[in-house]
Structures are given as C-alpha cells and as structure tokens.
Short mmCIF file of C-alpha atoms in Angstrom, two decimals:
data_model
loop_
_atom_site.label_atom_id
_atom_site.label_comp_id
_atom_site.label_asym_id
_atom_site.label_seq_id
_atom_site.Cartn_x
_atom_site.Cartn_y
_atom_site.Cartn_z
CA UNK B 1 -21.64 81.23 -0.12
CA UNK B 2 -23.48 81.74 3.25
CA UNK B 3 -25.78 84.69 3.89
CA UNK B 4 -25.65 85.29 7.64
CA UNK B 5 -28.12 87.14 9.17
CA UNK B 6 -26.36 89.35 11.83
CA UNK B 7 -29.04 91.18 14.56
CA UNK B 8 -27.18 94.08 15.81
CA UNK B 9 -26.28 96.07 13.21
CA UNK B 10 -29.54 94.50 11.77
CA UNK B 11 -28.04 93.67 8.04
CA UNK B 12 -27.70 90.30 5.75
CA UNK B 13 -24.08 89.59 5.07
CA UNK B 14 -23.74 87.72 2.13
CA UNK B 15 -20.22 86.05 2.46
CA UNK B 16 -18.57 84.86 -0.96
CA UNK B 17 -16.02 83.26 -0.14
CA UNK B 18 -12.35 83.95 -0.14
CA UNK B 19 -13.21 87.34 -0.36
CA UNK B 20 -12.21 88.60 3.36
CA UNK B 21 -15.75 87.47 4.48
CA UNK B 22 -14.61 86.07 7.80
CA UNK B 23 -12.79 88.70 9.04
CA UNK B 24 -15.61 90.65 8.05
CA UNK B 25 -18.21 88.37 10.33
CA UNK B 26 -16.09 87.84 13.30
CA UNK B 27 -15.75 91.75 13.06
CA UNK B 28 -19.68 92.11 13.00
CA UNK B 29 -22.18 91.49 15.68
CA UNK B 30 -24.82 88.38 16.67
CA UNK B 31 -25.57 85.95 14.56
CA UNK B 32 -29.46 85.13 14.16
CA UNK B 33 -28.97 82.44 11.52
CA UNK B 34 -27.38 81.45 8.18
CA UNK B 35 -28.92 80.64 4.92
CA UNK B 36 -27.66 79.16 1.83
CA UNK B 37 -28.79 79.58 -1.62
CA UNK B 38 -31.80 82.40 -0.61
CA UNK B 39 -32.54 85.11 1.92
CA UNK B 40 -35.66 84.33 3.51
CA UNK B 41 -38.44 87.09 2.70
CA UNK B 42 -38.56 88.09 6.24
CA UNK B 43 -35.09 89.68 6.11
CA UNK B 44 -34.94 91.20 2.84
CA UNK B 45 -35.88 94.50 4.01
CA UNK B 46 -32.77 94.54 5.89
CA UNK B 47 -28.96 96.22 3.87
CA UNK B 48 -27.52 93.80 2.22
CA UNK B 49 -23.58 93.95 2.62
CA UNK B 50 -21.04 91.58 0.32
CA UNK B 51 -17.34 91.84 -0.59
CA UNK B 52 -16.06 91.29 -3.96
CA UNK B 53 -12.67 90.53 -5.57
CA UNK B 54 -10.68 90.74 -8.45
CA UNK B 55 -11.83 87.07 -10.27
CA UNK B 56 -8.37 85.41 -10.50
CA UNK B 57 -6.92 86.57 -7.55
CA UNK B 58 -10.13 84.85 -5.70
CA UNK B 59 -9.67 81.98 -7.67
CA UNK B 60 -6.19 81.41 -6.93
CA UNK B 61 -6.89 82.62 -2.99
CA UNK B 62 -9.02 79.16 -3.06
CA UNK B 63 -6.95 77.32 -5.16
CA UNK B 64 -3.80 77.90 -2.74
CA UNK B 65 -6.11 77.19 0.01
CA UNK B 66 -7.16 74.00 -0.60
CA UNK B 67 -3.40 72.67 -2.26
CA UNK B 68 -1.36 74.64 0.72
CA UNK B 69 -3.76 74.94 3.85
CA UNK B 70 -3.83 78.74 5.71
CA UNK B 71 -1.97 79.71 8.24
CA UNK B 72 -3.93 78.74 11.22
CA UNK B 73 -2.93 75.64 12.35
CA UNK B 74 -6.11 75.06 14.73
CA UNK B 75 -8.40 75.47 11.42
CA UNK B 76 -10.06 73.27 9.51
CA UNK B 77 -7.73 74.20 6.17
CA UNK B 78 -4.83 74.98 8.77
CA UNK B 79 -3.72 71.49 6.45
CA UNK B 80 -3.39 71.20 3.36
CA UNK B 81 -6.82 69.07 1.85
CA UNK B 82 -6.26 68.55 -1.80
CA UNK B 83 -2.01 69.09 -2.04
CA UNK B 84 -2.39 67.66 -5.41
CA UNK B 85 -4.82 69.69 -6.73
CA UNK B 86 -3.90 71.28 -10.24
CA UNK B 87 -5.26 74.43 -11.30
CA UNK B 88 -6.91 72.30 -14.72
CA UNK B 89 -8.61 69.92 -11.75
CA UNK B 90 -9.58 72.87 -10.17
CA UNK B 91 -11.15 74.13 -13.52
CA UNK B 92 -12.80 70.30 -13.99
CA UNK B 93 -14.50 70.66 -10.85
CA UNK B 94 -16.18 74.17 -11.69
CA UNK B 95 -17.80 72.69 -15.48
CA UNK B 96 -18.24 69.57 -13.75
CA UNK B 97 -22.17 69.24 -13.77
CA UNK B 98 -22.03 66.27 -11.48
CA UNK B 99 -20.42 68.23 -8.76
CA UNK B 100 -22.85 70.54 -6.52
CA UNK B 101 -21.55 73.34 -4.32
CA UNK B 102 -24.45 73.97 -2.11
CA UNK B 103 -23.79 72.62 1.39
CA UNK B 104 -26.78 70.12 1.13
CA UNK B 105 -23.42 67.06 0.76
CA UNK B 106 -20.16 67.59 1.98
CA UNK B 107 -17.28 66.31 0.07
CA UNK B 108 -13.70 67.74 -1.36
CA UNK B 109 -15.17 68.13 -4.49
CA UNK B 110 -18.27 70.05 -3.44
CA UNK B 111 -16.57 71.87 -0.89
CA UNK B 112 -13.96 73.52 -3.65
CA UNK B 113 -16.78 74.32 -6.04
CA UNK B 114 -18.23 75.99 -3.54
CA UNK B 115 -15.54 78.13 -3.04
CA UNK B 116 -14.24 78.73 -6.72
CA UNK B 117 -18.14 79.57 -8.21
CA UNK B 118 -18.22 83.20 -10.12
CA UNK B 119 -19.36 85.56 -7.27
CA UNK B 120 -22.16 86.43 -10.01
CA UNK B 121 -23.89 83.19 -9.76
CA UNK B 122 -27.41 83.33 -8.80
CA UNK B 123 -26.89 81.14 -5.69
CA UNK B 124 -24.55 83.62 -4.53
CA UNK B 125 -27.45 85.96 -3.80
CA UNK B 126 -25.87 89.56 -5.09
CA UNK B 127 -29.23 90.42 -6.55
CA UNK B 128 -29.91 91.03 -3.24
CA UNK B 129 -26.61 93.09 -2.03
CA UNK B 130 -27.46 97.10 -2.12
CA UNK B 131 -23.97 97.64 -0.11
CA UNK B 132 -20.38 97.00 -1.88
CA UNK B 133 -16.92 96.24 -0.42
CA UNK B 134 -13.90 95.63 -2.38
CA UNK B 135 -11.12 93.27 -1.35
CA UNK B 136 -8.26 95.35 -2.86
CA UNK B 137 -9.63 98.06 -0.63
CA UNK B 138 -11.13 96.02 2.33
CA UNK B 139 -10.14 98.22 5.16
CA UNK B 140 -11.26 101.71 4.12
CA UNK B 141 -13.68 99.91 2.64
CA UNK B 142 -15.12 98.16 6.46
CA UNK B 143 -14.27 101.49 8.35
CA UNK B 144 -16.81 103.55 6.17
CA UNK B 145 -19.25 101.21 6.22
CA UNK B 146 -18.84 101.00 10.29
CA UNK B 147 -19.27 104.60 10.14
CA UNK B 148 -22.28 104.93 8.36
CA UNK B 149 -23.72 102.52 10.77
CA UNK B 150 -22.78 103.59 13.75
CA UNK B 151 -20.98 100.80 15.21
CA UNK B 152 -16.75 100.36 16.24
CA UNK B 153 -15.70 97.16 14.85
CA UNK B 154 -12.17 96.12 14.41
CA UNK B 155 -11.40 94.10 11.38
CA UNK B 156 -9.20 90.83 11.95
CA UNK B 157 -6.99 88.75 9.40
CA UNK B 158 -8.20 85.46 8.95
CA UNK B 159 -7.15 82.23 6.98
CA UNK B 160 -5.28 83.72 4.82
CA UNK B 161 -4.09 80.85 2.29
CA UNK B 162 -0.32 79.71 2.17
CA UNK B 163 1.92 79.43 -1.26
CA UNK B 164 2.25 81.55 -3.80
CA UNK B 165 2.27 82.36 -7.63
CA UNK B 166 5.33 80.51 -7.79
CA UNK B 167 3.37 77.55 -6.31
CA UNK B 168 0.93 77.24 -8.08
CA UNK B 169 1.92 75.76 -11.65
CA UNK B 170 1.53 76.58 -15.62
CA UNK B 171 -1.51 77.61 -16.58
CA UNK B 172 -2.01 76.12 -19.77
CA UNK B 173 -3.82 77.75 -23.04
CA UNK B 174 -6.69 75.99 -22.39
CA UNK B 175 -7.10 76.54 -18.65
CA UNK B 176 -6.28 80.15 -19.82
CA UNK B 177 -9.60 80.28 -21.81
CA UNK B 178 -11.68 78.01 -19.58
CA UNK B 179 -11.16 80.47 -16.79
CA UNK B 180 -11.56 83.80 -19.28
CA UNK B 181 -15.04 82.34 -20.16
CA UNK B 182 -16.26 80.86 -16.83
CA UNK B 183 -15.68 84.25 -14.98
CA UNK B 184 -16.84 86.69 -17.63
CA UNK B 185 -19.70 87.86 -16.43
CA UNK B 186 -17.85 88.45 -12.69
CA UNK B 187 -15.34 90.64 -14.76
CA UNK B 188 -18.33 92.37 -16.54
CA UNK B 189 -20.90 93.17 -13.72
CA UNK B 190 -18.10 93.29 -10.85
CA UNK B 191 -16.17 96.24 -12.98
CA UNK B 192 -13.00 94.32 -12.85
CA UNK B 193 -12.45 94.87 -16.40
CA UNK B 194 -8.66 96.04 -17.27
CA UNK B 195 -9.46 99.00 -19.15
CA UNK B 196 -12.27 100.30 -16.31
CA UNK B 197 -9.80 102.89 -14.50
CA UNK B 198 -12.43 105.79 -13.35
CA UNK B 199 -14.60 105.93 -10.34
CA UNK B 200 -17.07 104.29 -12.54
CA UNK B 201 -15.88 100.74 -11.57
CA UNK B 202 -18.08 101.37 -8.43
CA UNK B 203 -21.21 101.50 -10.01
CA UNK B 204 -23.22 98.27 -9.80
CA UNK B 205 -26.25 96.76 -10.97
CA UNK B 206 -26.74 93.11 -10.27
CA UNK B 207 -30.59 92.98 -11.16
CA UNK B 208 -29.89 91.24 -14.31
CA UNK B 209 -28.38 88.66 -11.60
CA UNK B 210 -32.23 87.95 -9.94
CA UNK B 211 -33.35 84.17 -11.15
CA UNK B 212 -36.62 84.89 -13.26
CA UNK B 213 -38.94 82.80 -10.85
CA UNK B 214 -37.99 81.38 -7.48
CA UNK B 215 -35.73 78.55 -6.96
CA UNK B 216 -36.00 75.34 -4.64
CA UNK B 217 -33.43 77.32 -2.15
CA UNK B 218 -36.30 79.96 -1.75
CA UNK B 219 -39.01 77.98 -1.83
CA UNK B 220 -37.49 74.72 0.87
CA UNK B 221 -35.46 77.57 2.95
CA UNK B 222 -35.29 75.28 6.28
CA UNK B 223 -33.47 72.56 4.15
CA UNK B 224 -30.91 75.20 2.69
CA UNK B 225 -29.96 76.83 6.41
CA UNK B 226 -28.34 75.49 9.82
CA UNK B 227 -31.62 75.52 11.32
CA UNK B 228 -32.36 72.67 13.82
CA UNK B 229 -35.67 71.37 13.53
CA UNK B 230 -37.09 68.76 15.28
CA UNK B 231 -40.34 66.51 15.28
CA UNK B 232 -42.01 68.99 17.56
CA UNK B 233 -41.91 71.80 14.53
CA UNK B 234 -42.31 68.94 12.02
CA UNK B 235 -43.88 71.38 9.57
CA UNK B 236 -41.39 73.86 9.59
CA UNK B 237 -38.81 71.20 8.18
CA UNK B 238 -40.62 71.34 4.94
CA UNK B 239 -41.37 73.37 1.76
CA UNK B 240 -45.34 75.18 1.88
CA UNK B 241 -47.79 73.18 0.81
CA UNK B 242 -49.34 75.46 -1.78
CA UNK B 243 -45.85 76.07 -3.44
CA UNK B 244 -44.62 75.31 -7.63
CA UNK B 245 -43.48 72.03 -7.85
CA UNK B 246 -41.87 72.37 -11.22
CA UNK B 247 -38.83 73.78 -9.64
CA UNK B 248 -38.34 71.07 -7.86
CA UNK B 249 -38.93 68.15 -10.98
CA UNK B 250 -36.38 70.99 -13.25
CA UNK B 251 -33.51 70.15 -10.63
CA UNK B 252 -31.54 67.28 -10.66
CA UNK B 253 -29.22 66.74 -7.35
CA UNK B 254 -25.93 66.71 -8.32
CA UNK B 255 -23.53 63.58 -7.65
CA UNK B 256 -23.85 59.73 -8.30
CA UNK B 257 -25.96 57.84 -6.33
CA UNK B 258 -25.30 55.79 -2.83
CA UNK B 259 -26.37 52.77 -1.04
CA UNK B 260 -29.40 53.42 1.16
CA UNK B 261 -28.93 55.49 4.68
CA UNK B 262 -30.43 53.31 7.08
CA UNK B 263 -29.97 55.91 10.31
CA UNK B 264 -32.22 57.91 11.85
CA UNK B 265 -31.55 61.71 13.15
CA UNK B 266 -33.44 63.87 15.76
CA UNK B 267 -33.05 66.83 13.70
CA UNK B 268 -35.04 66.62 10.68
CA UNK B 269 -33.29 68.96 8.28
CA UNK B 270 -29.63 66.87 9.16
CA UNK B 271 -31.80 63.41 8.43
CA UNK B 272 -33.40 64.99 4.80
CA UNK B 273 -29.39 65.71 4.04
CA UNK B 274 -28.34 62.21 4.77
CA UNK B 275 -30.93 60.97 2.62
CA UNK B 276 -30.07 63.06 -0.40
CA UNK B 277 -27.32 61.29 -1.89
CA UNK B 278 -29.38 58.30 -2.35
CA UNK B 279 -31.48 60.59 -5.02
CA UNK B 280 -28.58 61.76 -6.72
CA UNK B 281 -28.87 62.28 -10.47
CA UNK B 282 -32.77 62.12 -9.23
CA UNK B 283 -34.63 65.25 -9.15
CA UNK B 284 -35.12 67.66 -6.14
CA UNK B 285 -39.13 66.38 -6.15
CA UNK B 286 -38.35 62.52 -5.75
CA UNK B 287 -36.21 63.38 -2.04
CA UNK B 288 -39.11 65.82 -1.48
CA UNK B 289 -41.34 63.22 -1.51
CA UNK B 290 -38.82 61.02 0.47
CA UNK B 291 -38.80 63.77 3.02
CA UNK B 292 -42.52 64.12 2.76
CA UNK B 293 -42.64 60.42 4.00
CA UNK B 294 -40.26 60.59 6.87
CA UNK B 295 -42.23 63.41 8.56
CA UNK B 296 -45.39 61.69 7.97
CA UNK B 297 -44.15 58.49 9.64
CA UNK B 298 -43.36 60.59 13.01
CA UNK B 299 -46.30 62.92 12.87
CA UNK B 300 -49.16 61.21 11.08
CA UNK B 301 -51.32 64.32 11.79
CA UNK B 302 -48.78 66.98 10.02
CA UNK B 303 -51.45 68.21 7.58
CA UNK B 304 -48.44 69.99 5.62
CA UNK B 305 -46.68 66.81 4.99
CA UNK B 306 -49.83 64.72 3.82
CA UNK B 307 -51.08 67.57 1.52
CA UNK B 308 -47.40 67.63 0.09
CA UNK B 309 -47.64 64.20 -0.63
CA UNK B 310 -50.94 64.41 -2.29
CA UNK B 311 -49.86 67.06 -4.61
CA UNK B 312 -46.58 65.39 -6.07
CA UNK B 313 -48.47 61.67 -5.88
CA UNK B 314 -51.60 63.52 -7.94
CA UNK B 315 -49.66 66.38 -10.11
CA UNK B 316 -45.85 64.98 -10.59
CA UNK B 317 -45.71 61.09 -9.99
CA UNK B 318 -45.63 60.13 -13.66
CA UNK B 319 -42.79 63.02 -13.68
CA UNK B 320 -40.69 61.24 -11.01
CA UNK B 321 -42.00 57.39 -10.79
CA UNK B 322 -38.85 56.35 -12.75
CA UNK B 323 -36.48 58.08 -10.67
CA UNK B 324 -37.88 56.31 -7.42
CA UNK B 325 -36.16 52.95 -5.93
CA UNK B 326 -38.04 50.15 -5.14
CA UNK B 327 -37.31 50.83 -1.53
CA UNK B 328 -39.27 54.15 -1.75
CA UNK B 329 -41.89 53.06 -3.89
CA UNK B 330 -43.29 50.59 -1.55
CA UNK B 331 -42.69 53.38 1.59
CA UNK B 332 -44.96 55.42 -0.66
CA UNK B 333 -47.05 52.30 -1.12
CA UNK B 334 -47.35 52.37 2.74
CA UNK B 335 -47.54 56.12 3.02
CA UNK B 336 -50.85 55.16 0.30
CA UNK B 337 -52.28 51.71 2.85
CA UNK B 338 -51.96 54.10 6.13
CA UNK B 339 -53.28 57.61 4.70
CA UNK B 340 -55.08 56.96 1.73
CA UNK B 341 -58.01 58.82 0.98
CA UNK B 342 -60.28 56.50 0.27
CA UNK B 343 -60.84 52.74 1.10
CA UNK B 344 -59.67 52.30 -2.37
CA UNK B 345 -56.78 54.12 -2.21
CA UNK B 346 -55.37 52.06 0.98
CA UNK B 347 -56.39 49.04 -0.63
CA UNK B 348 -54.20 49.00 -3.94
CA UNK B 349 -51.43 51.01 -1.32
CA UNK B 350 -51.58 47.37 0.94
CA UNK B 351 -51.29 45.29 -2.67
CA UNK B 352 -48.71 46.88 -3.23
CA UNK B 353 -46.73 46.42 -0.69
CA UNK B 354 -47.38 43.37 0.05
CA UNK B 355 -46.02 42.21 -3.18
CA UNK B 356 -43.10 43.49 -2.62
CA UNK B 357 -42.58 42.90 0.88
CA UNK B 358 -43.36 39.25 0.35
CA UNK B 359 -40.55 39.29 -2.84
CA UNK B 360 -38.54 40.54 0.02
CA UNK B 361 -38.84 38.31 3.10
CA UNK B 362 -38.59 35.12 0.41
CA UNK B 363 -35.01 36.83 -0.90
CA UNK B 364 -34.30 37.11 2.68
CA UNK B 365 -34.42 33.81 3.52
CA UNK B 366 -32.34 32.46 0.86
CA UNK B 367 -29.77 34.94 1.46
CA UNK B 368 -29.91 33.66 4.71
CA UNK B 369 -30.67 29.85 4.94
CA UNK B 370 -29.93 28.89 1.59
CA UNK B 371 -27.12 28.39 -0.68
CA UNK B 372 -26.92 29.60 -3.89
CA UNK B 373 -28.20 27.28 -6.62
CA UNK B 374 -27.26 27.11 -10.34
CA UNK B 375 -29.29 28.92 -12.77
CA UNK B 376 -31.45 27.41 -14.58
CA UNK B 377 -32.50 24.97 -11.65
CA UNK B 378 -31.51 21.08 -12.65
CA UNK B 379 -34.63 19.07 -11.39
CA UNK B 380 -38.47 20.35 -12.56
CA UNK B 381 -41.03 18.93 -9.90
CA UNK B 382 -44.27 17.94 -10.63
CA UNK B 383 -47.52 19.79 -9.85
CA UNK B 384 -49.40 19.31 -6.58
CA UNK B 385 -46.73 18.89 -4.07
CA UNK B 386 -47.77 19.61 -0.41
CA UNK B 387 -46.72 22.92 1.08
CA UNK B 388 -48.44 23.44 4.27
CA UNK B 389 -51.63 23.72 5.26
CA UNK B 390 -53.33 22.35 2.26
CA UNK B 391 -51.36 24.36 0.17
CA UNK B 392 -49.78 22.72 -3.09
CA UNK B 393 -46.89 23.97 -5.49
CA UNK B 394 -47.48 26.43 -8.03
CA UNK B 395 -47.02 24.18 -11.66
CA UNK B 396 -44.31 26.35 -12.17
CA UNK B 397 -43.63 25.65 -15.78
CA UNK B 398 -47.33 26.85 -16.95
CA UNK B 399 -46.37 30.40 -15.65
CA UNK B 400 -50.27 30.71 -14.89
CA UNK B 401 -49.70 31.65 -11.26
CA UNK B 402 -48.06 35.08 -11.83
CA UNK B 403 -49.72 36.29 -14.84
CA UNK B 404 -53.24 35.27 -13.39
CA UNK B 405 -52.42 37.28 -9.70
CA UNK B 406 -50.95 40.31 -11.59
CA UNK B 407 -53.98 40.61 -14.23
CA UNK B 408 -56.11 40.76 -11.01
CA UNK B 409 -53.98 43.59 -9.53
CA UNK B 410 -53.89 45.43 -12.41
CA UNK B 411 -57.65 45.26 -13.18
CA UNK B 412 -57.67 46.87 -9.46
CA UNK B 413 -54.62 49.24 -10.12
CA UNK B 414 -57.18 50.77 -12.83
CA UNK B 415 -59.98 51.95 -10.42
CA UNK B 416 -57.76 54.35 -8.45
CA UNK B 417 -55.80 56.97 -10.85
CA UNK B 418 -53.29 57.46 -8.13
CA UNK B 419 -52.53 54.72 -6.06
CA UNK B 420 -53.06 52.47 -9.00
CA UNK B 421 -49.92 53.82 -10.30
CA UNK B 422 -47.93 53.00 -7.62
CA UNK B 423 -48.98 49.55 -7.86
CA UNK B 424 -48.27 49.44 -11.30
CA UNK B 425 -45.12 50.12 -11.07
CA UNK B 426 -44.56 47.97 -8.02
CA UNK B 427 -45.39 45.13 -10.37
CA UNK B 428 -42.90 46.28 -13.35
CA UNK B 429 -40.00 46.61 -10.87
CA UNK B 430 -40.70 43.13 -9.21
CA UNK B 431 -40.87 41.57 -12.81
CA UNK B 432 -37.77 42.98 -13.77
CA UNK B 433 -35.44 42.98 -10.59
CA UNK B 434 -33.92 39.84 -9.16
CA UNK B 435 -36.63 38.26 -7.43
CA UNK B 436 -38.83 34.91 -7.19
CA UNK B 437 -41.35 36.36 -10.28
CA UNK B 438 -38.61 36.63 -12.40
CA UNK B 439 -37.36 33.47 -12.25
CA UNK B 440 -40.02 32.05 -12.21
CA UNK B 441 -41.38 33.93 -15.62
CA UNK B 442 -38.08 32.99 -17.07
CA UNK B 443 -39.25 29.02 -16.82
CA UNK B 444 -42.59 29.30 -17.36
CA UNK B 445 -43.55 27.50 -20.90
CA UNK B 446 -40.69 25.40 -20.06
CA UNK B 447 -41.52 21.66 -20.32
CA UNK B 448 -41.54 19.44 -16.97
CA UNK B 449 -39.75 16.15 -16.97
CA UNK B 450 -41.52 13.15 -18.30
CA UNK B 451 -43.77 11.37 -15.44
CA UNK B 452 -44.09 8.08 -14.26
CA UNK B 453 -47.46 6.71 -13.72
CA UNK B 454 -48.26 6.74 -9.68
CA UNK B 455 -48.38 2.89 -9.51
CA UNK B 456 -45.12 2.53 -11.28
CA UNK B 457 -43.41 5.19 -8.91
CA UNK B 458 -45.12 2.92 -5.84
CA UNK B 459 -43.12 -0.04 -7.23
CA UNK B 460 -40.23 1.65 -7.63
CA UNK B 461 -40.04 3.14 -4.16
CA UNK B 462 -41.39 -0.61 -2.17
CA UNK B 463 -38.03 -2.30 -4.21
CA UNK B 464 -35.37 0.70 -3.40
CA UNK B 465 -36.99 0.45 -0.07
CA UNK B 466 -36.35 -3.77 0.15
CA UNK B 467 -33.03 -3.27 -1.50
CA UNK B 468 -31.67 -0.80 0.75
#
C-alpha cells in the first residue's frame, strides 16, 4: 500500500493494491509525495479516497499477477515473476512472520505480501479513508467522485493481470480455511459478506481499524516515504528526538540477517534501507541507532542525531545490546570516544575500541600474511622472548595477561553507567568470538614444555653450530 499525496484535487489516495488504484492515480492530478505505512499529520486534514474489493477476487488479481505477468509488456510485471507460485505458497508468504511487506527491502517475497495483505490491516491506513470506491463498481464509482470535486478525469485500464480461474490450480481444504480466516475481518468491515444484499453494504466504519498508539511508520515518516534526503537536511532523515522509543524496541524487522553493506549513498533515507537487512530479526531501535551513527559521522553538529543517540544509549541499550554486532558496537564505541559527554565517557568509548580494533588489525594480518596453523599450537615458548622495543612475550600459559588488562577495564567500565556498558560488552564479545583472547584463554593454565638450563642450551647450540 502507498498513500500518495496528490495536490490538485488536494486529497490522500490511499492505493491498496490490485484494487484499480493505478488507473485511479494516473487519472488524478500532481503528485506531492508518497508515504508508506502512515499519513503524515500535515495532510490528514485533507479527504481521504481508497478503493476496495471483493477479498478473493483481489487475492487472486495478485496471485495471477505475479504467476502470469499483466498485459503490458513495457511493465515491470509485463513478465511473469513467480510462474511457479502456488496459491498454498502464496498463503505461506501471508502467515509467514519472517516476511515483511513494507517497502523498507525489496524482494519477491516481500513484494507479494505486500500485495496479498487484508486491505484492513493497519498499515494499509483505512482508518484514515472518509471516501469509498468499490472495484465491482469502479467507474460510476470515479465519475461521482470527479463530480463532487469538480474536476474531468478520465479513468484508464491498467495492468490488468493475465490467466484465469482455470489457471490458477485446486484450492485445497486447508488453503480454503487459511484464506476464510486471514481475510475475515476484510469480509466483515468491507461489507463483502454473502448474505449483505441492501444498500447497507456501503456503510463503513474503519475506526476500530486505528492502531491504539502510534507506530514506527508514524513516528520515522522520512524512512517510510520516497523522500530524498541528503546530508544538507541531515535531521530531517530521522525520527524526533523527543519521540517513544518502545515502538521501536516492540518491532522486530522482518527477514534473516545479511553480511555487512559496506557502500555509502548520498541520499540518506536509500543508505538507512541498505543497512536494514543487516538488523534483521533485530529490532527497529538497534538500525535506529545504526542510523543515528551514520548521520552523526557526516554532521557531527546534528543536535537531533546526538540527542537520539543519548536517549537509546541511556533509556534502551540493555534492551538492544544483544541484538548489536560487534561491528556496531565498537562504531557506537567511537560514536562514545568522539561525542561523549564527559572526559569519562570518551575515555571507556576509546578502551573500547581499541580493544577491538587491535583484535582486528592482529586477525588481519594473519588472514593476510599467515597461514593457518593447527589448533592447539604444537611448540609452547618460553617466557621473556624479545618483541620489539623492549617488549617481551606474554607467558602465555599463566593466562595473567588478559585477565589482569580486562579486570582493569572493567574496574573503569564501572565509573560510567553508560559507556561502561559498551565496554563491557566489547570485552564479552572479544572473549567469546574468534580472536587472539580466546585462544589465548583456551591455553592459559596449560603447562609449558620442560626447560633446559641456559648454560646447557649454550652448549647445545656452540656443538650444532661446529657440527653443521
């Protein structure tokens, strides 16, 4: 669903789709914007047009859609994009909880769902609508409607789906009552009932639709639009700084999660959506944060951002620090060593990331210089080995040398409530994760090899040194 916000007739059109809602919007006038999700307060004042349709038939408009194409061969569906699509895959997509529908990610899967949700689903926005069309009677329908507003608009036919009921397979018992219950309440509050044959099946009241409080699509409506925001508007990109976070903890982003997007985009709302589906099965509030972070790093002086960041470090952290990757904790560890707010503050930020920084230029270099070595290493070495400098191996088997610098850092990590946290967790990840501290934990307390007394070893080395 997409809620455009046409100028001239000044009205919202909320657009479910497969309901006739693009012949309706080429029909209308200018477009001012598109939203999805939410109608930004500004424009709710304005009528509020939609189009609904009998459930099945909608369903099966989509279904056709996506298994046959439309008949525009210059469109996007003008092909067929899921010609083995089954109308029980269809219905697995819909109760799928691990499929979104928003168009935050684009994928087949998200892309039918959003097609095939009940028309009565809050994202769909009818709580909003004051102004009902009906499919069956779309023309009559658009002409009055024209009418009452004064304007001459001619309505076109558009992507209407190929195949037909003979196309489209046996509907099992099952799918049969899958479908009955998943669209209930669009036969209910739509009036599409069987035995509803008066003018009373035009009567509407969607306010038991309205979410109770407001939902991260009202509350982050840049993010949830085809607005183009850049670094010059920074602010605008993100939620108000004084809004509820719990909306944002409550949702978890659909989808499983990705390797990390390492790209960078001018327009800030397009680079937030490429970094979402590393957070999926996270909630909303972890890629706030993440988004948060990316402003702050290309305007340091965007109040909005830093406060945002403040608030979810100081109210929700402990809610979210699970759901956070190394790779952000230590950018929020940064975030922490550049803006902290207090010398404190950017002091346990700087510990910890340089912990983890450090872990990761030394697994950096052996990716790179060394090869792999078998596990558990084969030779011990004895303590006191020159490094560099002055500097001698750790005694590796004692285990001393990790335990002693985290105790430190932790006794620090407890005079700042915040930041401390961060570092905290730093600390658990590193001990846990592949690095250098782990494997060298796992041999500490380990025995070294016996040694030779450092006159014997002399001997040794002046005859292997005469005999070679």
């Amino acid at each position: 669903m997409t809620n455009f916000i046409i100028k001239e007739p000044s009205i919202v059109f909320v657009h479910l789709p497969k309901t006739g809602g693009t012949s309706v919007r080429e029909a209308l006038g200018e477009l001012e914007g598109r939203y999805f999700g939410h109608i930004p307060e500004k424009f709710r004042k304005r009528r509020c047009l939609a189009i609904v349709r009998e459930p099945r038939a909608r369903f099966l408009s989509a279904f056709r859609m996506f298994k046959f194409g439309n008949k525009l061969d210059d469109d996007y569906y003008g092909k067929p994009r899921w010609p083995d699509l089954s109308i029980s895959e269809a219905l697995d997509v819909l109760e799928d909880p691990w499929i979104g529908f928003d168009r935050s990610y684009r994928s087949l899967p998200w892309n039918l769902k959003h097609h095939i949700i009940p028309q009565t689903h809050e994202f769909n926005c009818l709580h909003h609508v004051d102004t009902v069309l009906r499919f069956e009677t779309l023309e009559q329908d658009f002409t009055r409607f024209c009418a009452e507003q004064g304007i001459s608009a001619e309505l076109p036919s558009l992507r209407a789906s190929r195949g037909s009921r003979e196309d489209e397979g046996v509907w099992s018992a099952r799918d049969e009552e899958r479908f009955n219950r998943l669209f209930a309440d669009d036969y209910r509050a739509l009036n599409y009932a069987p035995h509803l044959t008066t003018d009373k099946k035009r009567q509407y009241d969607f306010s038991c639709l309205k979410p109770q409080t407001d939902t991260v699509y009202d509350l982050w409506s840049t993010y949830f639009s085809d607005e183009k925001i850049f670094i010059d508007e920074a602010a605008r990109a993100l939620p108000d700084d004084t809004c509820a976070l719990e909306p944002f903890a409550d949702e978890i982003i659909p989808g499983k999660p990705t390797n990390a997007w390492a790209g960078r985009s001018k327009n800030l709302v397009v680079h937030f959506q490429k970094l979402q589906p590393e957070f999926s099965g996270a909630s909303r509030l972890s890629h706030l944060l993440a988004c948060t972070i990316v402003v702050l790093r290309r305007a340091p002086n965007c109040t909005k951002a830093l406060r945002l960041f403040w608030r979810i470090m100081d109210e929700q952290f402990e809610a979210i620090r699970s759901e956070l990757s190394l790779r952000w904790l230590v950018s929020v560890a940064d975030t922490v060593a550049d803006m902290g707010r207090s010398p404190g503050e950017r002091a346990v930020g700087m510990n910890a990331s340089i912990y983890a920084n450090t872990a990761k230029l030394h697994e950096t270099e052996l990716k790179l210089f060394y090869p792999k070595r078998p596990w558990p290493p084969r030779k011990r070495f004895s303590t006191g080995s020159n490094l560099f400098d002055g500097m001698l191996t750790y005694w590796t088997e004692k285990g001393d040398m990790i335990d002693n610098m985290f105790r430190r850092s932790l006794d620090i990590a407890a005079l700042e409530p915040t930041a401390g946290k961060i570092l905290i967790e730093v600390i658990e990840r590193l001990s846990l994760g592949p690095t250098v501290y782990r494997r060298f934990k796992r041999i500490s307390g380990v025995k070294g090899p016996p040694m030779i007394d450092d006159k014997i070893r002399e001997r040794i080395q002046r005859i292997m040194k005469k005999n070679a």
